[in-house]
PDB file of C-alpha atoms and ligand atoms in Angstrom:
ATOM      1  CA  UNK A   1     -29.528  -0.623 -26.545  1.00 46.00           C
ATOM      2  CA  UNK A   2     -28.028   0.740 -29.715  1.00 47.00           C
ATOM      3  CA  UNK A   3     -26.198   3.846 -28.628  1.00 46.00           C
ATOM      4  CA  UNK A   4     -24.944   4.523 -32.112  1.00 47.00           C
ATOM      5  CA  UNK A   5     -28.433   5.820 -32.878  1.00 50.00           C
ATOM      6  CA  UNK A   6     -27.353   8.989 -31.124  1.00 50.00           C
ATOM      7  CA  UNK A   7     -24.481   9.093 -33.588  1.00 57.00           C
ATOM      8  CA  UNK A   8     -23.173  12.556 -33.496  1.00 76.00           C
ATOM      9  CA  UNK A   9     -19.628  13.744 -33.855  1.00 83.00           C
ATOM     10  CA  UNK A  10     -19.433  13.732 -30.030  1.00 84.00           C
ATOM     11  CA  UNK A  11     -20.279  10.048 -29.896  1.00 86.00           C
ATOM     12  CA  UNK A  12     -17.506   9.295 -32.296  1.00 89.00           C
ATOM     13  CA  UNK A  13     -14.926  11.342 -30.404  1.00 93.00           C
ATOM     14  CA  UNK A  14     -15.882  10.293 -26.887  1.00 93.00           C
ATOM     15  CA  UNK A  15     -14.054   6.941 -26.827  1.00 94.00           C
ATOM     16  CA  UNK A  16     -10.855   8.610 -27.976  1.00 95.00           C
ATOM     17  CA  UNK A  17     -11.124  11.376 -25.430  1.00 95.00           C
ATOM     18  CA  UNK A  18     -11.900   8.969 -22.602  1.00 96.00           C
ATOM     19  CA  UNK A  19      -8.927   6.816 -23.576  1.00 96.00           C
ATOM     20  CA  UNK A  20      -6.712   9.875 -23.666  1.00 97.00           C
ATOM     21  CA  UNK A  21      -7.851  10.833 -20.182  1.00 96.00           C
ATOM     22  CA  UNK A  22      -7.543   7.238 -18.918  1.00 96.00           C
ATOM     23  CA  UNK A  23     -11.165   6.862 -17.910  1.00 97.00           C
ATOM     24  CA  UNK A  24     -11.809   3.234 -18.874  1.00 96.00           C
ATOM     25  CA  UNK A  25     -14.963   2.808 -16.832  1.00 97.00           C
ATOM     26  CA  UNK A  26     -16.621   5.864 -18.309  1.00 97.00           C
ATOM     27  CA  UNK A  27     -15.534   4.699 -21.734  1.00 96.00           C
ATOM     28  CA  UNK A  28     -17.202   1.358 -21.157  1.00 96.00           C
ATOM     29  CA  UNK A  29     -20.381   2.646 -19.543  1.00 97.00           C
ATOM     30  CA  UNK A  30     -21.226   5.893 -21.285  1.00 95.00           C
ATOM     31  CA  UNK A  31     -23.140   4.446 -24.268  1.00 95.00           C
ATOM     32  CA  UNK A  32     -25.494   2.526 -22.012  1.00 96.00           C
ATOM     33  CA  UNK A  33     -25.910   5.382 -19.541  1.00 96.00           C
ATOM     34  CA  UNK A  34     -26.309   7.973 -22.303  1.00 94.00           C
ATOM     35  CA  UNK A  35     -29.011   5.884 -23.888  1.00 95.00           C
ATOM     36  CA  UNK A  36     -30.859   5.652 -20.571  1.00 96.00           C
ATOM     37  CA  UNK A  37     -30.377   9.360 -19.881  1.00 96.00           C
ATOM     38  CA  UNK A  38     -31.721  10.323 -23.303  1.00 94.00           C
ATOM     39  CA  UNK A  39     -34.649   7.957 -22.989  1.00 97.00           C
ATOM     40  CA  UNK A  40     -35.590   9.115 -19.475  1.00 97.00           C
ATOM     41  CA  UNK A  41     -34.726  12.745 -20.008  1.00 96.00           C
ATOM     42  CA  UNK A  42     -32.112  13.005 -17.214  1.00 96.00           C
ATOM     43  CA  UNK A  43     -30.631  16.385 -16.461  1.00 96.00           C
ATOM     44  CA  UNK A  44     -27.038  16.620 -17.684  1.00 95.00           C
ATOM     45  CA  UNK A  45     -25.764  16.846 -14.085  1.00 96.00           C
ATOM     46  CA  UNK A  46     -27.225  13.480 -13.214  1.00 97.00           C
ATOM     47  CA  UNK A  47     -25.670  11.812 -16.232  1.00 96.00           C
ATOM     48  CA  UNK A  48     -22.253  13.245 -15.576  1.00 96.00           C
ATOM     49  CA  UNK A  49     -22.353  12.446 -11.863  1.00 97.00           C
ATOM     50  CA  UNK A  50     -23.459   8.878 -12.600  1.00 97.00           C
ATOM     51  CA  UNK A  51     -20.529   8.273 -14.925  1.00 97.00           C
ATOM     52  CA  UNK A  52     -18.007   9.820 -12.562  1.00 97.00           C
ATOM     53  CA  UNK A  53     -19.243   7.788  -9.613  1.00 97.00           C
ATOM     54  CA  UNK A  54     -18.679   4.571 -11.532  1.00 97.00           C
ATOM     55  CA  UNK A  55     -15.186   5.667 -12.561  1.00 97.00           C
ATOM     56  CA  UNK A  56     -14.238   6.538  -8.982  1.00 97.00           C
ATOM     57  CA  UNK A  57     -15.645   3.308  -7.547  1.00 97.00           C
ATOM     58  CA  UNK A  58     -13.832   1.117 -10.065  1.00 97.00           C
ATOM     59  CA  UNK A  59     -10.622   3.059  -9.695  1.00 96.00           C
ATOM     60  CA  UNK A  60     -10.726   2.433  -5.930  1.00 95.00           C
ATOM     61  CA  UNK A  61     -11.475  -1.253  -6.471  1.00 95.00           C
ATOM     62  CA  UNK A  62      -8.528  -1.566  -8.875  1.00 95.00           C
ATOM     63  CA  UNK A  63      -6.289   0.169  -6.356  1.00 96.00           C
ATOM     64  CA  UNK A  64      -7.236  -2.246  -3.571  1.00 96.00           C
ATOM     65  CA  UNK A  65      -6.746  -5.176  -5.909  1.00 96.00           C
ATOM     66  CA  UNK A  66      -3.296  -3.900  -6.845  1.00 97.00           C
ATOM     67  CA  UNK A  67      -2.378  -3.357  -3.186  1.00 97.00           C
ATOM     68  CA  UNK A  68      -3.548  -6.865  -2.377  1.00 97.00           C
ATOM     69  CA  UNK A  69      -1.449  -8.347  -5.189  1.00 96.00           C
ATOM     70  CA  UNK A  70       1.603  -6.288  -4.225  1.00 97.00           C
ATOM     71  CA  UNK A  71       1.321  -7.186  -0.543  1.00 98.00           C
ATOM     72  CA  UNK A  72       2.596 -10.766  -0.969  1.00 98.00           C
ATOM     73  CA  UNK A  73       0.377 -11.731   1.954  1.00 98.00           C
ATOM     74  CA  UNK A  74      -0.119 -15.507   2.230  1.00 98.00           C
ATOM     75  CA  UNK A  75      -3.252 -16.475   0.343  1.00 97.00           C
ATOM     76  CA  UNK A  76      -6.431 -17.151   2.277  1.00 95.00           C
ATOM     77  CA  UNK A  77      -5.160 -16.114   5.720  1.00 98.00           C
ATOM     78  CA  UNK A  78      -7.959 -13.705   6.502  1.00 98.00           C
ATOM     79  CA  UNK A  79      -9.444 -12.862   9.891  1.00 98.00           C
ATOM     80  CA  UNK A  80     -12.825 -14.388   9.101  1.00 97.00           C
ATOM     81  CA  UNK A  81     -11.064 -17.769   8.880  1.00 97.00           C
ATOM     82  CA  UNK A  82      -9.197 -17.290  12.147  1.00 97.00           C
ATOM     83  CA  UNK A  83     -10.643 -19.124  15.151  1.00 96.00           C
ATOM     84  CA  UNK A  84     -10.121 -16.868  18.108  1.00 96.00           C
ATOM     85  CA  UNK A  85     -11.288 -19.572  20.517  1.00 94.00           C
ATOM     86  CA  UNK A  86      -8.046 -21.399  19.798  1.00 93.00           C
ATOM     87  CA  UNK A  87      -5.995 -18.596  21.379  1.00 93.00           C
ATOM     88  CA  UNK A  88      -7.861 -17.447  24.491  1.00 92.00           C
ATOM     89  CA  UNK A  89      -5.098 -15.009  25.499  1.00 91.00           C
ATOM     90  CA  UNK A  90      -5.686 -12.981  22.338  1.00 95.00           C
ATOM     91  CA  UNK A  91      -8.726 -10.744  22.517  1.00 95.00           C
ATOM     92  CA  UNK A  92     -10.817 -10.799  19.375  1.00 96.00           C
ATOM     93  CA  UNK A  93     -12.108  -7.310  20.105  1.00 96.00           C
ATOM     94  CA  UNK A  94      -8.565  -6.021  20.368  1.00 96.00           C
ATOM     95  CA  UNK A  95      -7.514  -7.656  17.104  1.00 97.00           C
ATOM     96  CA  UNK A  96     -10.611  -6.272  15.376  1.00 97.00           C
ATOM     97  CA  UNK A  97      -9.748  -2.799  16.610  1.00 96.00           C
ATOM     98  CA  UNK A  98      -6.246  -3.215  15.172  1.00 97.00           C
ATOM     99  CA  UNK A  99      -7.790  -4.446  11.915  1.00 97.00           C
ATOM    100  CA  UNK A 100      -9.885  -1.294  11.821  1.00 96.00           C
ATOM    101  CA  UNK A 101      -6.683   0.730  12.036  1.00 94.00           C
ATOM    102  CA  UNK A 102      -7.772   2.525  15.208  1.00 87.00           C
ATOM    103  CA  UNK A 103      -4.878   4.966  15.290  1.00 87.00           C
ATOM    104  CA  UNK A 104      -1.831   2.745  15.491  1.00 95.00           C
ATOM    105  CA  UNK A 105      -1.049   2.351  11.817  1.00 95.00           C
ATOM    106  CA  UNK A 106      -0.893   6.002  10.833  1.00 88.00           C
ATOM    107  CA  UNK A 107       1.413   6.693  13.772  1.00 92.00           C
ATOM    108  CA  UNK A 108       4.052   4.075  13.127  1.00 94.00           C
ATOM    109  CA  UNK A 109       3.097   1.878  16.061  1.00 97.00           C
ATOM    110  CA  UNK A 110       4.140  -1.752  15.899  1.00 97.00           C
ATOM    111  CA  UNK A 111       2.602  -5.153  16.348  1.00 97.00           C
ATOM    112  CA  UNK A 112       4.484  -8.155  17.713  1.00 97.00           C
ATOM    113  CA  UNK A 113       3.202 -11.725  17.829  1.00 97.00           C
ATOM    114  CA  UNK A 114       5.098 -14.276  19.871  1.00 96.00           C
ATOM    115  CA  UNK A 115       4.556 -17.983  20.289  1.00 94.00           C
ATOM    116  CA  UNK A 116       5.782 -21.419  19.284  1.00 94.00           C
ATOM    117  CA  UNK A 117       5.394 -22.694  15.716  1.00 94.00           C
ATOM    118  CA  UNK A 118       1.917 -23.445  14.417  1.00 93.00           C
ATOM    119  CA  UNK A 119      -0.133 -21.305  16.798  1.00 95.00           C
ATOM    120  CA  UNK A 120      -1.395 -18.935  14.114  1.00 96.00           C
ATOM    121  CA  UNK A 121       0.972 -15.975  14.388  1.00 97.00           C
ATOM    122  CA  UNK A 122       1.388 -15.630  10.638  1.00 98.00           C
ATOM    123  CA  UNK A 123      -2.312 -16.174   9.987  1.00 98.00           C
ATOM    124  CA  UNK A 124      -3.349 -13.559  12.535  1.00 98.00           C
ATOM    125  CA  UNK A 125      -0.906 -10.895  11.324  1.00 98.00           C
ATOM    126  CA  UNK A 126      -1.761 -11.619   7.689  1.00 98.00           C
ATOM    127  CA  UNK A 127      -5.456 -11.311   8.535  1.00 98.00           C
ATOM    128  CA  UNK A 128      -4.866  -7.892  10.047  1.00 98.00           C
ATOM    129  CA  UNK A 129      -2.832  -7.028   6.943  1.00 98.00           C
ATOM    130  CA  UNK A 130      -5.693  -7.931   4.603  1.00 98.00           C
ATOM    131  CA  UNK A 131      -8.124  -5.888   6.679  1.00 98.00           C
ATOM    132  CA  UNK A 132      -5.824  -2.861   6.533  1.00 98.00           C
ATOM    133  CA  UNK A 133      -5.566  -3.152   2.749  1.00 97.00           C
ATOM    134  CA  UNK A 134      -9.368  -3.082   2.590  1.00 96.00           C
ATOM    135  CA  UNK A 135      -9.150   0.210   4.452  1.00 95.00           C
ATOM    136  CA  UNK A 136      -6.787   1.648   1.881  1.00 94.00           C
ATOM    137  CA  UNK A 137      -3.428   1.013   3.556  1.00 97.00           C
ATOM    138  CA  UNK A 138      -0.408  -0.478   1.830  1.00 97.00           C
ATOM    139  CA  UNK A 139       1.034  -3.632   3.370  1.00 98.00           C
ATOM    140  CA  UNK A 140       4.077  -5.724   2.466  1.00 98.00           C
ATOM    141  CA  UNK A 141       4.565  -9.208   3.849  1.00 98.00           C
ATOM    142  CA  UNK A 142       8.077 -10.665   3.826  1.00 98.00           C
ATOM    143  CA  UNK A 143       9.930 -13.481   5.446  1.00 97.00           C
ATOM    144  CA  UNK A 144      12.512 -11.674   7.514  1.00 96.00           C
ATOM    145  CA  UNK A 145      15.340 -13.760   6.071  1.00 95.00           C
ATOM    146  CA  UNK A 146      14.397 -12.817   2.506  1.00 96.00           C
ATOM    147  CA  UNK A 147      14.226  -9.153   3.378  1.00 96.00           C
ATOM    148  CA  UNK A 148      17.600  -9.217   5.136  1.00 96.00           C
ATOM    149  CA  UNK A 149      19.142 -10.723   1.998  1.00 95.00           C
ATOM    150  CA  UNK A 150      17.512  -8.117  -0.173  1.00 95.00           C
ATOM    151  CA  UNK A 151      18.729  -5.271   2.030  1.00 95.00           C
ATOM    152  CA  UNK A 152      22.191  -6.779   2.268  1.00 94.00           C
ATOM    153  CA  UNK A 153      22.444  -6.961  -1.508  1.00 95.00           C
ATOM    154  CA  UNK A 154      21.292  -3.367  -1.689  1.00 95.00           C
ATOM    155  CA  UNK A 155      23.954  -2.289   0.752  1.00 94.00           C
ATOM    156  CA  UNK A 156      26.635  -4.082  -1.259  1.00 94.00           C
ATOM    157  CA  UNK A 157      25.549  -2.109  -4.312  1.00 96.00           C
ATOM    158  CA  UNK A 158      25.421   1.121  -2.307  1.00 95.00           C
ATOM    159  CA  UNK A 159      21.686   1.465  -2.755  1.00 95.00           C
ATOM    160  CA  UNK A 160      20.485   0.656   0.751  1.00 94.00           C
ATOM    161  CA  UNK A 161      18.891   4.105   1.230  1.00 93.00           C
ATOM    162  CA  UNK A 162      16.962   3.685  -2.032  1.00 95.00           C
ATOM    163  CA  UNK A 163      15.803   0.216  -0.994  1.00 94.00           C
ATOM    164  CA  UNK A 164      14.690   1.475   2.429  1.00 94.00           C
ATOM    165  CA  UNK A 165      12.868   4.347   0.731  1.00 93.00           C
ATOM    166  CA  UNK A 166      10.958   1.832  -1.415  1.00 95.00           C
ATOM    167  CA  UNK A 167       9.762   0.143   1.757  1.00 97.00           C
ATOM    168  CA  UNK A 168       8.617   3.474   3.121  1.00 95.00           C
ATOM    169  CA  UNK A 169       5.693   3.370   0.703  1.00 96.00           C
ATOM    170  CA  UNK A 170       4.188   0.626   2.839  1.00 97.00           C
ATOM    171  CA  UNK A 171       2.197   1.640   5.896  1.00 97.00           C
ATOM    172  CA  UNK A 172       2.822  -1.793   7.395  1.00 98.00           C
ATOM    173  CA  UNK A 173       5.820  -4.020   6.817  1.00 98.00           C
ATOM    174  CA  UNK A 174       5.399  -7.580   8.080  1.00 98.00           C
ATOM    175  CA  UNK A 175       8.613  -9.300   9.126  1.00 98.00           C
ATOM    176  CA  UNK A 176       7.592 -12.923   9.416  1.00 98.00           C
ATOM    177  CA  UNK A 177       9.723 -15.300  11.491  1.00 96.00           C
ATOM    178  CA  UNK A 178      12.244 -12.768  12.694  1.00 95.00           C
ATOM    179  CA  UNK A 179      13.908 -15.200  15.058  1.00 92.00           C
ATOM    180  CA  UNK A 180      14.821 -17.575  12.213  1.00 92.00           C
ATOM    181  CA  UNK A 181      17.366 -15.019  11.083  1.00 92.00           C
ATOM    182  CA  UNK A 182      20.835 -15.662  12.443  1.00 87.00           C
ATOM    183  CA  UNK A 183      23.612 -13.140  12.581  1.00 85.00           C
ATOM    184  CA  UNK A 184      26.161 -15.823  11.684  1.00 81.00           C
ATOM    185  CA  UNK A 185      24.327 -16.446   8.414  1.00 80.00           C
ATOM    186  CA  UNK A 186      23.703 -12.894   7.353  1.00 79.00           C
ATOM    187  CA  UNK A 187      24.830  -9.369   7.961  1.00 86.00           C
ATOM    188  CA  UNK A 188      21.832  -8.471  10.071  1.00 90.00           C
ATOM    189  CA  UNK A 189      22.704  -4.896  10.933  1.00 93.00           C
ATOM    190  CA  UNK A 190      20.567  -3.954   7.896  1.00 94.00           C
ATOM    191  CA  UNK A 191      17.616  -5.173   9.926  1.00 95.00           C
ATOM    192  CA  UNK A 192      18.490  -2.726  12.646  1.00 95.00           C
ATOM    193  CA  UNK A 193      18.775   0.065  10.099  1.00 94.00           C
ATOM    194  CA  UNK A 194      15.334  -0.798   8.796  1.00 96.00           C
ATOM    195  CA  UNK A 195      13.862  -0.702  12.308  1.00 96.00           C
ATOM    196  CA  UNK A 196      15.587   2.582  13.091  1.00 95.00           C
ATOM    197  CA  UNK A 197      14.448   4.077   9.776  1.00 94.00           C
ATOM    198  CA  UNK A 198      10.799   3.232  10.370  1.00 95.00           C
ATOM    199  CA  UNK A 199      10.772   4.147  14.055  1.00 95.00           C
ATOM    200  CA  UNK A 200       7.767   6.363  14.868  1.00 94.00           C
ATOM    201  CA  UNK A 201       7.096   6.796  11.135  1.00 95.00           C
ATOM    202  CA  UNK A 202       5.909   3.539   9.644  1.00 96.00           C
ATOM    203  CA  UNK A 203       4.567   0.418  11.335  1.00 98.00           C
ATOM    204  CA  UNK A 204       6.250  -2.956  11.536  1.00 98.00           C
ATOM    205  CA  UNK A 205       4.574  -6.232  12.433  1.00 98.00           C
ATOM    206  CA  UNK A 206       6.788  -9.078  13.592  1.00 97.00           C
ATOM    207  CA  UNK A 207       6.165 -12.738  14.215  1.00 97.00           C
ATOM    208  CA  UNK A 208       8.754 -14.638  16.221  1.00 96.00           C
ATOM    209  CA  UNK A 209       9.071 -17.974  17.961  1.00 94.00           C
ATOM    210  CA  UNK A 210      11.422 -16.614  20.576  1.00 87.00           C
ATOM    211  CA  UNK A 211      10.726 -13.628  22.792  1.00 86.00           C
ATOM    212  CA  UNK A 212      13.198 -10.776  22.989  1.00 88.00           C
ATOM    213  CA  UNK A 213      15.660 -12.704  25.135  1.00 84.00           C
ATOM    214  CA  UNK A 214      16.412 -14.922  22.137  1.00 87.00           C
ATOM    215  CA  UNK A 215      17.076 -12.043  19.786  1.00 91.00           C
ATOM    216  CA  UNK A 216      20.729 -11.825  20.764  1.00 90.00           C
ATOM    217  CA  UNK A 217      21.305 -14.479  18.133  1.00 91.00           C
ATOM    218  CA  UNK A 218      19.735 -12.224  15.497  1.00 93.00           C
ATOM    219  CA  UNK A 219      21.568  -8.911  15.785  1.00 92.00           C
ATOM    220  CA  UNK A 220      25.332  -8.422  15.526  1.00 91.00           C
ATOM    221  CA  UNK A 221      25.798  -7.463  19.176  1.00 92.00           C
ATOM    222  CA  UNK A 222      23.955  -6.993  22.426  1.00 92.00           C
ATOM    223  CA  UNK A 223      23.845  -3.210  22.179  1.00 93.00           C
ATOM    224  CA  UNK A 224      22.169  -3.382  18.781  1.00 93.00           C
ATOM    225  CA  UNK A 225      19.658  -5.954  20.036  1.00 94.00           C
ATOM    226  CA  UNK A 226      18.720  -3.669  22.900  1.00 94.00           C
ATOM    227  CA  UNK A 227      18.476  -0.647  20.604  1.00 95.00           C
ATOM    228  CA  UNK A 228      16.270  -2.552  18.145  1.00 95.00           C
ATOM    229  CA  UNK A 229      13.954  -3.960  20.816  1.00 95.00           C
ATOM    230  CA  UNK A 230      13.741  -0.546  22.436  1.00 95.00           C
ATOM    231  CA  UNK A 231      12.481   1.093  19.267  1.00 95.00           C
ATOM    232  CA  UNK A 232      10.137  -1.742  18.422  1.00 95.00           C
ATOM    233  CA  UNK A 233       8.372  -1.842  21.771  1.00 94.00           C
ATOM    234  CA  UNK A 234       8.226   1.891  22.439  1.00 93.00           C
ATOM    235  CA  UNK A 235       4.795   2.009  20.779  1.00 94.00           C
ATOM    236  CA  UNK A 236       3.671  -1.558  20.312  1.00 95.00           C
ATOM    237  CA  UNK A 237       0.961  -4.097  20.837  1.00 95.00           C
ATOM    238  CA  UNK A 238       2.298  -7.482  21.881  1.00 95.00           C
ATOM    239  CA  UNK A 239       0.246 -10.603  21.262  1.00 95.00           C
ATOM    240  CA  UNK A 240       1.408 -13.571  23.294  1.00 93.00           C
ATOM    241  CA  UNK A 241       0.216 -16.755  21.652  1.00 94.00           C
ATOM    242  CA  UNK A 242       1.472 -19.479  23.912  1.00 87.00           C
ATOM    243  CA  UNK A 243      -0.941 -22.251  23.062  1.00 82.00           C
ATOM    244  CA  UNK A 244      -0.509 -25.672  21.593  1.00 82.00           C
ATOM    245  CA  UNK A 245       0.108 -25.740  17.853  1.00 83.00           C
ATOM    246  CA  UNK A 246      -3.133 -25.376  15.931  1.00 81.00           C
ATOM    247  CA  UNK A 247      -1.609 -27.519  13.226  1.00 77.00           C
ATOM    248  CA  UNK A 248      -0.747 -30.300  15.635  1.00 79.00           C
ATOM    249  CA  UNK A 249      -4.111 -30.185  17.362  1.00 79.00           C
ATOM    250  CA  UNK A 250      -5.869 -30.481  14.052  1.00 80.00           C
ATOM    251  CA  UNK A 251      -3.633 -33.276  12.871  1.00 75.00           C
ATOM    252  CA  UNK A 252      -4.649 -35.439  15.856  1.00 64.00           C
ATOM    253  CA  UNK A 253      -7.060 -38.296  15.259  1.00 61.00           C
ATOM    254  CA  UNK A 254     -10.483 -38.239  16.820  1.00 52.00           C
ATOM    255  CA  UNK A 255     -13.720 -36.364  16.214  1.00 51.00           C
ATOM    256  CA  UNK A 256     -12.995 -32.806  15.209  1.00 49.00           C
ATOM    257  CA  UNK A 257     -15.609 -30.373  14.125  1.00 48.00           C
ATOM    258  CA  UNK A 258     -13.578 -27.760  12.364  1.00 50.00           C
ATOM    259  CA  UNK A 259     -14.201 -28.401   8.704  1.00 45.00           C
ATOM    260  CA  UNK A 260     -10.967 -27.735   6.868  1.00 45.00           C
ATOM    261  CA  UNK A 261     -11.040 -25.723   3.714  1.00 39.00           C
ATOM    262  CA  UNK A 262     -10.474 -27.875   0.679  1.00 33.00           C
TER     263      UNK A 262
HETATM  264  P1  ADP B 301       2.666 -19.768  13.064  1.00 85.84           P
HETATM  265  O1  ADP B 301       2.930 -18.601  12.173  1.00 85.84           O
HETATM  266  O2  ADP B 301       2.407 -19.413  14.482  1.00 85.84           O
HETATM  267  O3  ADP B 301       3.730 -20.829  12.950  1.00 85.84           O
HETATM  268  P2  ADP B 301       0.491 -20.246  11.238  1.00 85.84           P
HETATM  269  O4  ADP B 301      -0.188 -18.944  11.231  1.00 85.84           O
HETATM  270  O5  ADP B 301       1.341 -20.558  10.047  1.00 85.84           O
HETATM  271  O6  ADP B 301       1.321 -20.457  12.568  1.00 85.84           O
HETATM  272  O7  ADP B 301      -0.612 -21.369  11.431  1.00 85.84           O
HETATM  273  C1  ADP B 301      -0.385 -22.722  11.040  1.00 85.84           C
HETATM  274  C2  ADP B 301      -1.597 -23.241  10.267  1.00 85.84           C
HETATM  275  O8  ADP B 301      -2.710 -23.347  11.143  1.00 85.84           O
HETATM  276  C3  ADP B 301      -2.033 -22.303   9.175  1.00 85.84           C
HETATM  277  O9  ADP B 301      -2.570 -23.049   8.117  1.00 85.84           O
HETATM  278  C4  ADP B 301      -3.119 -21.468   9.829  1.00 85.84           C
HETATM  279  O10 ADP B 301      -4.043 -20.976   8.879  1.00 85.84           O
HETATM  280  C5  ADP B 301      -3.741 -22.438  10.786  1.00 85.84           C
HETATM  281  N1  ADP B 301      -4.182 -21.778  12.036  1.00 85.84           N
HETATM  282  C6  ADP B 301      -3.437 -21.529  13.113  1.00 85.84           C
HETATM  283  N2  ADP B 301      -4.153 -20.975  14.102  1.00 85.84           N
HETATM  284  C7  ADP B 301      -5.410 -20.852  13.611  1.00 85.84           C
HETATM  285  C8  ADP B 301      -6.635 -20.345  14.160  1.00 85.84           C
HETATM  286  N3  ADP B 301      -6.700 -19.864  15.403  1.00 85.84           N
HETATM  287  N4  ADP B 301      -7.736 -20.389  13.357  1.00 85.84           N
HETATM  288  C9  ADP B 301      -7.667 -20.901  12.124  1.00 85.84           C
HETATM  289  N5  ADP B 301      -6.545 -21.401  11.556  1.00 85.84           N
HETATM  290  C10 ADP B 301      -5.421 -21.383  12.278  1.00 85.84           C
HETATM  291 MG1   MG B 302       4.508 -18.330  10.859  1.00 85.84          MG
END
């Protein structure tokens, strides 16, 4: 496997040229593939196509990896680890269709998951998020309170539009625990601006313990609550997860068969 046997001036210049063009996979693989091509007498087209295919495949893999890292999704909360039997009201087929991005995500449709604490809202939404990343979409997961603070700071510094534009890069923005945000603790009108900005353009997924009726405590006034809810539900899938806490059920003594991940 000594590619330097083919030592020509091309061989010497190739690594430099491939670095210059930012083709790291081709740079790594060409000696081995060139050696095989020379040995087996491949046509030049086959050699070139082989190298390019590897470069494209690795570039895509790096992109997905980067999107996964940038998503801030909670680790390990994938759909394959979600037990759908625990929430009979949620259809697995429906969730899988959402995970396959069947139309909703490119059209700015939303996804809302309601239910008491511990029923798997965050896990389910995160699982859909991971699946969408695998399909090439960009997802950002945030606790709603953190995002409100970030947007508020941006508004103070007169860069709210720039901050909202940054979020536009994401096909799906997850606002986890929306109902934990309180208007008396934060200037929550930025949340409304975010919702209005993304309306019919970019998708939002929300998890909340309280249904819409409790959102009066979130937004500055009733009119803004109504306007926000209106935009959110105009094109939305709502998952009602009113079961007993998965956490609590699994913390109970007695024979349980669900092996927990270590
Ligand atoms: P919520 O967001 O509704 O408060 P979480 O998604 O945080 O609930 O779920 C609480 C814990 O229970 C998490 O560790 C989650 O992975 C697990 N969990 C909840 N529901 C399920 C389920 N149906 N299948 C597997 N794990 C679940
Ligand atoms: Mg949660």
